[in-house]
């Protein structure tokens, strides 16, 4: 899934190596609309969690028809979110070549809200709404099934906290989080057999400002003594 943008004013970008993709900002409205389509988000999520698939396997897994998944895969490929792959492809026995698709990895970010048009903000709000709902559904599903997952039943690292930061400091905090994720990524050939795909999410936002208390002397009325 597309990663959230760093807050406006962030000034400490991560140093990118050949193994670490440079951030790509998704500022084109048509691209964002393509990504925000709920069925495409579900398909991207499935490809990310379960690996390459065909339009037929996606249709069965998600309860869609093959024509619909084929169309949405082509649209996702058009905007660079998925691509064809040889992985999982069966030999061609003269019955036509199956097209296998995989999610294209990358550090994709959205424009800061201050640079979004009204229409883009609406698209982003819809995209985030569906993405957060899908995340919550997966988390609740894992909670329900945790008893059957062996040692992974205790795999619920969770943290809620507050810190006082400036906007540039929050940007630096975000970049350090992305760098930490990249530090733990490794090629499939180097991944232990007992490793699992772990979903990580980062969400940080300013707390609402406290409203100043009203001054009784300013309301034009005198209070009666008790």
PDB file of C-alpha atoms in Angstrom:
ATOM      1  CA  UNK A   1       0.000   0.000   0.000  1.00  0.00           C
ATOM      2  CA  UNK A   2       1.131   3.590  -0.645  1.00  0.00           C
ATOM      3  CA  UNK A   3       2.998   5.043   2.268  1.00  0.00           C
ATOM      4  CA  UNK A   4       1.885   8.232   3.900  1.00  0.00           C
ATOM      5  CA  UNK A   5       3.768  11.423   3.014  1.00  0.00           C
ATOM      6  CA  UNK A   6       6.045  13.121   5.461  1.00  0.00           C
ATOM      7  CA  UNK A   7       4.510  16.217   7.037  1.00  0.00           C
ATOM      8  CA  UNK A   8       5.039  19.594   5.346  1.00  0.00           C
ATOM      9  CA  UNK A   9       8.355  21.113   6.330  1.00  0.00           C
ATOM     10  CA  UNK A  10      10.252  17.865   6.816  1.00  0.00           C
ATOM     11  CA  UNK A  11      13.916  18.581   6.203  1.00  0.00           C
ATOM     12  CA  UNK A  12      15.755  15.332   6.955  1.00  0.00           C
ATOM     13  CA  UNK A  13      15.372  12.862   4.071  1.00  0.00           C
ATOM     14  CA  UNK A  14      16.672   9.312   4.360  1.00  0.00           C
ATOM     15  CA  UNK A  15      19.896   8.545   2.533  1.00  0.00           C
ATOM     16  CA  UNK A  16      18.886   6.092  -0.201  1.00  0.00           C
ATOM     17  CA  UNK A  17      21.088   3.265  -1.433  1.00  0.00           C
ATOM     18  CA  UNK A  18      20.666   1.064  -4.486  1.00  0.00           C
ATOM     19  CA  UNK A  19      18.638  -1.340  -2.333  1.00  0.00           C
ATOM     20  CA  UNK A  20      16.444   1.406  -0.931  1.00  0.00           C
ATOM     21  CA  UNK A  21      14.016   2.965  -3.409  1.00  0.00           C
ATOM     22  CA  UNK A  22      13.814   6.733  -3.461  1.00  0.00           C
ATOM     23  CA  UNK A  23      10.397   8.174  -2.543  1.00  0.00           C
ATOM     24  CA  UNK A  24       8.009   8.819  -5.414  1.00  0.00           C
ATOM     25  CA  UNK A  25       5.254  11.378  -4.889  1.00  0.00           C
ATOM     26  CA  UNK A  26       1.867  10.482  -6.368  1.00  0.00           C
ATOM     27  CA  UNK A  27       0.707  13.961  -7.320  1.00  0.00           C
ATOM     28  CA  UNK A  28      -1.306  13.079 -10.432  1.00  0.00           C
ATOM     29  CA  UNK A  29      -5.046  13.120  -9.728  1.00  0.00           C
ATOM     30  CA  UNK A  30      -5.791  10.340 -12.234  1.00  0.00           C
ATOM     31  CA  UNK A  31      -3.218   8.095 -10.533  1.00  0.00           C
ATOM     32  CA  UNK A  32      -4.732   8.736  -7.112  1.00  0.00           C
ATOM     33  CA  UNK A  33      -8.224   8.031  -8.422  1.00  0.00           C
ATOM     34  CA  UNK A  34      -7.008   4.756  -9.906  1.00  0.00           C
ATOM     35  CA  UNK A  35      -5.529   3.750  -6.559  1.00  0.00           C
ATOM     36  CA  UNK A  36      -8.537   4.857  -4.501  1.00  0.00           C
ATOM     37  CA  UNK A  37     -10.958   2.475  -6.242  1.00  0.00           C
ATOM     38  CA  UNK A  38     -12.025   0.044  -3.441  1.00  0.00           C
ATOM     39  CA  UNK A  39     -11.753  -3.152  -5.522  1.00  0.00           C
ATOM     40  CA  UNK A  40      -8.274  -2.200  -6.676  1.00  0.00           C
ATOM     41  CA  UNK A  41      -7.221  -1.593  -3.090  1.00  0.00           C
ATOM     42  CA  UNK A  42      -8.461  -5.085  -2.174  1.00  0.00           C
ATOM     43  CA  UNK A  43      -6.607  -6.611  -5.110  1.00  0.00           C
ATOM     44  CA  UNK A  44      -3.387  -4.778  -4.241  1.00  0.00           C
ATOM     45  CA  UNK A  45      -3.712  -5.897  -0.643  1.00  0.00           C
ATOM     46  CA  UNK A  46      -4.148  -9.524  -1.747  1.00  0.00           C
ATOM     47  CA  UNK A  47      -1.100  -9.372  -4.052  1.00  0.00           C
ATOM     48  CA  UNK A  48       0.953  -7.789  -1.281  1.00  0.00           C
ATOM     49  CA  UNK A  49      -0.034 -10.367   1.334  1.00  0.00           C
ATOM     50  CA  UNK A  50      -0.155 -13.516  -0.782  1.00  0.00           C
ATOM     51  CA  UNK A  51       2.161 -12.873  -3.706  1.00  0.00           C
ATOM     52  CA  UNK A  52       1.596 -13.121  -7.466  1.00  0.00           C
ATOM     53  CA  UNK A  53      -1.815 -14.156  -8.784  1.00  0.00           C
ATOM     54  CA  UNK A  54      -3.843 -14.330 -11.965  1.00  0.00           C
ATOM     55  CA  UNK A  55      -7.087 -12.499 -12.582  1.00  0.00           C
ATOM     56  CA  UNK A  56      -8.898 -15.811 -12.043  1.00  0.00           C
ATOM     57  CA  UNK A  57      -7.292 -16.539  -8.661  1.00  0.00           C
ATOM     58  CA  UNK A  58      -7.970 -12.974  -7.532  1.00  0.00           C
ATOM     59  CA  UNK A  59     -11.587 -13.281  -8.632  1.00  0.00           C
ATOM     60  CA  UNK A  60     -12.049 -16.472  -6.594  1.00  0.00           C
ATOM     61  CA  UNK A  61     -10.297 -15.068  -3.534  1.00  0.00           C
ATOM     62  CA  UNK A  62     -12.209 -11.777  -3.515  1.00  0.00           C
ATOM     63  CA  UNK A  63     -15.614 -12.904  -4.779  1.00  0.00           C
ATOM     64  CA  UNK A  64     -15.370 -10.950  -8.025  1.00  0.00           C
ATOM     65  CA  UNK A  65     -15.760 -11.953 -11.657  1.00  0.00           C
ATOM     66  CA  UNK A  66     -12.713 -12.494 -13.855  1.00  0.00           C
ATOM     67  CA  UNK A  67     -13.679  -9.741 -16.269  1.00  0.00           C
ATOM     68  CA  UNK A  68     -13.681  -7.245 -13.421  1.00  0.00           C
ATOM     69  CA  UNK A  69     -10.329  -8.343 -11.988  1.00  0.00           C
ATOM     70  CA  UNK A  70      -8.734  -8.350 -15.459  1.00  0.00           C
ATOM     71  CA  UNK A  71      -9.889  -4.781 -16.058  1.00  0.00           C
ATOM     72  CA  UNK A  72      -8.715  -3.526 -12.663  1.00  0.00           C
ATOM     73  CA  UNK A  73      -5.337  -5.260 -13.051  1.00  0.00           C
ATOM     74  CA  UNK A  74      -4.805  -3.515 -16.379  1.00  0.00           C
ATOM     75  CA  UNK A  75      -5.659  -0.170 -14.782  1.00  0.00           C
ATOM     76  CA  UNK A  76      -3.319  -0.801 -11.859  1.00  0.00           C
ATOM     77  CA  UNK A  77      -0.567  -1.766 -14.315  1.00  0.00           C
ATOM     78  CA  UNK A  78      -1.236   1.391 -16.337  1.00  0.00           C
ATOM     79  CA  UNK A  79      -0.336   3.496 -13.310  1.00  0.00           C
ATOM     80  CA  UNK A  80       2.590   1.351 -12.183  1.00  0.00           C
ATOM     81  CA  UNK A  81       1.095  -0.396  -9.146  1.00  0.00           C
ATOM     82  CA  UNK A  82       1.264  -3.952 -10.546  1.00  0.00           C
ATOM     83  CA  UNK A  83       3.213  -5.673 -13.294  1.00  0.00           C
ATOM     84  CA  UNK A  84       3.304  -9.012 -15.047  1.00  0.00           C
ATOM     85  CA  UNK A  85       5.689 -11.607 -13.632  1.00  0.00           C
ATOM     86  CA  UNK A  86       6.962 -15.059 -14.538  1.00  0.00           C
ATOM     87  CA  UNK A  87       6.654 -16.185 -10.907  1.00  0.00           C
ATOM     88  CA  UNK A  88       3.963 -18.815 -10.489  1.00  0.00           C
ATOM     89  CA  UNK A  89       3.389 -19.143 -14.212  1.00  0.00           C
ATOM     90  CA  UNK A  90       2.615 -22.655 -15.398  1.00  0.00           C
ATOM     91  CA  UNK A  91       4.070 -24.006 -18.684  1.00  0.00           C
ATOM     92  CA  UNK A  92       2.089 -23.164 -21.797  1.00  0.00           C
ATOM     93  CA  UNK A  93       0.364 -26.329 -23.026  1.00  0.00           C
ATOM     94  CA  UNK A  94      -1.388 -24.684 -25.927  1.00  0.00           C
ATOM     95  CA  UNK A  95      -4.359 -23.433 -23.954  1.00  0.00           C
ATOM     96  CA  UNK A  96      -3.272 -19.818 -23.844  1.00  0.00           C
ATOM     97  CA  UNK A  97      -0.784 -18.114 -21.557  1.00  0.00           C
ATOM     98  CA  UNK A  98      -2.017 -17.170 -18.093  1.00  0.00           C
ATOM     99  CA  UNK A  99      -1.008 -13.697 -17.036  1.00  0.00           C
ATOM    100  CA  UNK A 100       0.439 -13.566 -13.524  1.00  0.00           C
ATOM    101  CA  UNK A 101       0.626 -10.245 -11.715  1.00  0.00           C
ATOM    102  CA  UNK A 102       2.576  -8.962  -8.752  1.00  0.00           C
ATOM    103  CA  UNK A 103       2.427  -5.776  -6.715  1.00  0.00           C
ATOM    104  CA  UNK A 104       5.256  -3.381  -7.599  1.00  0.00           C
ATOM    105  CA  UNK A 105       7.129  -2.420  -4.413  1.00  0.00           C
ATOM    106  CA  UNK A 106       8.176   1.142  -3.799  1.00  0.00           C
ATOM    107  CA  UNK A 107       8.196   4.099  -1.431  1.00  0.00           C
ATOM    108  CA  UNK A 108       5.124   5.922  -2.729  1.00  0.00           C
ATOM    109  CA  UNK A 109       3.947   9.055  -0.966  1.00  0.00           C
ATOM    110  CA  UNK A 110       1.134  11.525  -1.282  1.00  0.00           C
ATOM    111  CA  UNK A 111       1.428  15.304  -1.595  1.00  0.00           C
ATOM    112  CA  UNK A 112       1.190  17.236   1.676  1.00  0.00           C
ATOM    113  CA  UNK A 113      -2.392  18.276   2.343  1.00  0.00           C
ATOM    114  CA  UNK A 114      -1.468  21.935   1.923  1.00  0.00           C
ATOM    115  CA  UNK A 115      -0.650  21.222  -1.747  1.00  0.00           C
ATOM    116  CA  UNK A 116      -3.756  19.144  -2.461  1.00  0.00           C
ATOM    117  CA  UNK A 117      -6.650  20.622  -4.406  1.00  0.00           C
ATOM    118  CA  UNK A 118     -10.173  20.240  -3.028  1.00  0.00           C
ATOM    119  CA  UNK A 119     -10.810  17.349  -5.434  1.00  0.00           C
ATOM    120  CA  UNK A 120      -7.546  15.652  -4.513  1.00  0.00           C
ATOM    121  CA  UNK A 121      -8.362  15.960  -0.812  1.00  0.00           C
ATOM    122  CA  UNK A 122     -11.694  14.248  -1.424  1.00  0.00           C
ATOM    123  CA  UNK A 123      -9.948  11.398  -3.273  1.00  0.00           C
ATOM    124  CA  UNK A 124      -7.326  11.086  -0.525  1.00  0.00           C
ATOM    125  CA  UNK A 125      -9.986  11.009   2.191  1.00  0.00           C
ATOM    126  CA  UNK A 126     -11.788   8.188   0.366  1.00  0.00           C
ATOM    127  CA  UNK A 127      -8.541   6.288  -0.166  1.00  0.00           C
ATOM    128  CA  UNK A 128      -7.554   6.570   3.495  1.00  0.00           C
ATOM    129  CA  UNK A 129     -11.041   5.653   4.676  1.00  0.00           C
ATOM    130  CA  UNK A 130     -11.002   2.368   2.752  1.00  0.00           C
ATOM    131  CA  UNK A 131      -7.381   1.619   3.649  1.00  0.00           C
ATOM    132  CA  UNK A 132      -7.899   2.121   7.396  1.00  0.00           C
ATOM    133  CA  UNK A 133     -11.093   0.048   7.326  1.00  0.00           C
ATOM    134  CA  UNK A 134      -9.240  -2.796   5.583  1.00  0.00           C
ATOM    135  CA  UNK A 135      -6.416  -2.607   8.133  1.00  0.00           C
ATOM    136  CA  UNK A 136      -8.855  -2.790  11.035  1.00  0.00           C
ATOM    137  CA  UNK A 137     -10.638  -5.756   9.456  1.00  0.00           C
ATOM    138  CA  UNK A 138      -7.357  -7.660   9.084  1.00  0.00           C
ATOM    139  CA  UNK A 139      -6.339  -6.854  12.666  1.00  0.00           C
ATOM    140  CA  UNK A 140      -9.664  -8.065  14.049  1.00  0.00           C
ATOM    141  CA  UNK A 141      -9.451 -11.208  11.918  1.00  0.00           C
ATOM    142  CA  UNK A 142      -6.023 -12.008  13.362  1.00  0.00           C
ATOM    143  CA  UNK A 143      -7.345 -11.451  16.883  1.00  0.00           C
ATOM    144  CA  UNK A 144     -10.163 -13.935  16.234  1.00  0.00           C
ATOM    145  CA  UNK A 145      -7.800 -16.530  14.783  1.00  0.00           C
ATOM    146  CA  UNK A 146      -4.842 -15.905  17.108  1.00  0.00           C
ATOM    147  CA  UNK A 147      -5.380 -19.083  19.163  1.00  0.00           C
ATOM    148  CA  UNK A 148      -4.655 -21.159  16.046  1.00  0.00           C
ATOM    149  CA  UNK A 149      -1.415 -19.407  15.074  1.00  0.00           C
ATOM    150  CA  UNK A 150       0.979 -21.020  17.558  1.00  0.00           C
ATOM    151  CA  UNK A 151       3.816 -18.752  18.725  1.00  0.00           C
ATOM    152  CA  UNK A 152       2.441 -15.940  16.579  1.00  0.00           C
ATOM    153  CA  UNK A 153      -0.533 -15.677  18.948  1.00  0.00           C
ATOM    154  CA  UNK A 154       1.587 -13.334  21.083  1.00  0.00           C
ATOM    155  CA  UNK A 155       2.697 -11.253  18.108  1.00  0.00           C
ATOM    156  CA  UNK A 156       0.779  -8.109  18.969  1.00  0.00           C
ATOM    157  CA  UNK A 157       3.411  -5.411  19.579  1.00  0.00           C
ATOM    158  CA  UNK A 158       1.385  -2.303  20.198  1.00  0.00           C
ATOM    159  CA  UNK A 159       2.192   1.215  21.277  1.00  0.00           C
ATOM    160  CA  UNK A 160       0.301   4.433  21.857  1.00  0.00           C
ATOM    161  CA  UNK A 161       2.143   7.499  22.977  1.00  0.00           C
ATOM    162  CA  UNK A 162       2.505  11.254  22.792  1.00  0.00           C
ATOM    163  CA  UNK A 163       5.545  13.412  22.126  1.00  0.00           C
ATOM    164  CA  UNK A 164       5.931  17.137  21.562  1.00  0.00           C
ATOM    165  CA  UNK A 165       7.525  17.847  18.189  1.00  0.00           C
ATOM    166  CA  UNK A 166       7.842  20.554  15.597  1.00  0.00           C
ATOM    167  CA  UNK A 167       6.602  19.816  12.079  1.00  0.00           C
ATOM    168  CA  UNK A 168      10.191  19.325  10.759  1.00  0.00           C
ATOM    169  CA  UNK A 169      10.949  16.981  13.666  1.00  0.00           C
ATOM    170  CA  UNK A 170       7.875  14.894  12.859  1.00  0.00           C
ATOM    171  CA  UNK A 171       9.110  14.677   9.279  1.00  0.00           C
ATOM    172  CA  UNK A 172      12.493  13.422  10.505  1.00  0.00           C
ATOM    173  CA  UNK A 173      10.730  10.936  12.819  1.00  0.00           C
ATOM    174  CA  UNK A 174       8.816   9.548   9.838  1.00  0.00           C
ATOM    175  CA  UNK A 175      11.973   9.191   7.735  1.00  0.00           C
ATOM    176  CA  UNK A 176      13.666   7.276  10.555  1.00  0.00           C
ATOM    177  CA  UNK A 177      10.670   4.933  10.725  1.00  0.00           C
ATOM    178  CA  UNK A 178      10.899   4.263   6.967  1.00  0.00           C
ATOM    179  CA  UNK A 179      14.653   3.656   7.308  1.00  0.00           C
ATOM    180  CA  UNK A 180      13.968   1.130  10.085  1.00  0.00           C
ATOM    181  CA  UNK A 181      11.502  -0.743   7.879  1.00  0.00           C
ATOM    182  CA  UNK A 182      14.022  -0.835   5.034  1.00  0.00           C
ATOM    183  CA  UNK A 183      16.713  -2.117   7.393  1.00  0.00           C
ATOM    184  CA  UNK A 184      14.640  -5.236   8.100  1.00  0.00           C
ATOM    185  CA  UNK A 185      13.720  -5.926   4.468  1.00  0.00           C
ATOM    186  CA  UNK A 186      15.679  -8.650   2.697  1.00  0.00           C
ATOM    187  CA  UNK A 187      15.536 -10.736  -0.458  1.00  0.00           C
ATOM    188  CA  UNK A 188      13.254 -13.761  -0.453  1.00  0.00           C
ATOM    189  CA  UNK A 189      16.266 -16.076  -0.709  1.00  0.00           C
ATOM    190  CA  UNK A 190      17.619 -14.694   2.593  1.00  0.00           C
ATOM    191  CA  UNK A 191      14.304 -14.829   4.476  1.00  0.00           C
ATOM    192  CA  UNK A 192      14.018 -17.609   7.118  1.00  0.00           C
ATOM    193  CA  UNK A 193      11.495 -20.352   6.404  1.00  0.00           C
ATOM    194  CA  UNK A 194       9.476 -19.527   9.531  1.00  0.00           C
ATOM    195  CA  UNK A 195       9.141 -15.814   8.685  1.00  0.00           C
ATOM    196  CA  UNK A 196       5.697 -14.376   7.978  1.00  0.00           C
ATOM    197  CA  UNK A 197       4.496 -11.237   6.288  1.00  0.00           C
ATOM    198  CA  UNK A 198       3.969  -8.696   9.072  1.00  0.00           C
ATOM    199  CA  UNK A 199       1.743  -5.689   8.501  1.00  0.00           C
ATOM    200  CA  UNK A 200       3.202  -2.453   9.852  1.00  0.00           C
ATOM    201  CA  UNK A 201       1.333   0.831  10.023  1.00  0.00           C
ATOM    202  CA  UNK A 202       2.463   4.292  11.067  1.00  0.00           C
ATOM    203  CA  UNK A 203      -0.025   6.978  12.036  1.00  0.00           C
ATOM    204  CA  UNK A 204       0.840  10.248  13.732  1.00  0.00           C
ATOM    205  CA  UNK A 205      -1.087  13.502  13.855  1.00  0.00           C
ATOM    206  CA  UNK A 206      -1.237  16.642  16.021  1.00  0.00           C
ATOM    207  CA  UNK A 207      -3.584  16.511  18.984  1.00  0.00           C
ATOM    208  CA  UNK A 208      -6.461  19.023  18.855  1.00  0.00           C
ATOM    209  CA  UNK A 209      -5.607  22.326  20.462  1.00  0.00           C
ATOM    210  CA  UNK A 210      -7.357  22.979  23.742  1.00  0.00           C
ATOM    211  CA  UNK A 211     -10.015  25.650  23.425  1.00  0.00           C
ATOM    212  CA  UNK A 212      -9.408  28.657  25.703  1.00  0.00           C
ATOM    213  CA  UNK A 213     -11.772  28.888  28.627  1.00  0.00           C
ATOM    214  CA  UNK A 214     -14.419  31.574  28.284  1.00  0.00           C
ATOM    215  CA  UNK A 215     -13.972  34.595  30.524  1.00  0.00           C
ATOM    216  CA  UNK A 216     -17.248  35.120  32.476  1.00  0.00           C
ATOM    217  CA  UNK A 217     -16.579  38.857  32.468  1.00  0.00           C
ATOM    218  CA  UNK A 218     -16.827  38.916  28.686  1.00  0.00           C
ATOM    219  CA  UNK A 219     -20.359  37.568  28.354  1.00  0.00           C
ATOM    220  CA  UNK A 220     -22.032  40.734  29.584  1.00  0.00           C
ATOM    221  CA  UNK A 221     -23.679  39.041  32.562  1.00  0.00           C
ATOM    222  CA  UNK A 222     -22.901  39.065  36.214  1.00  0.00           C
ATOM    223  CA  UNK A 223     -22.959  35.802  38.107  1.00  0.00           C
ATOM    224  CA  UNK A 224     -24.991  35.569  41.284  1.00  0.00           C
ATOM    225  CA  UNK A 225     -23.018  34.707  44.421  1.00  0.00           C
ATOM    226  CA  UNK A 226     -23.728  31.215  45.721  1.00  0.00           C
TER     227      UNK A 226
END
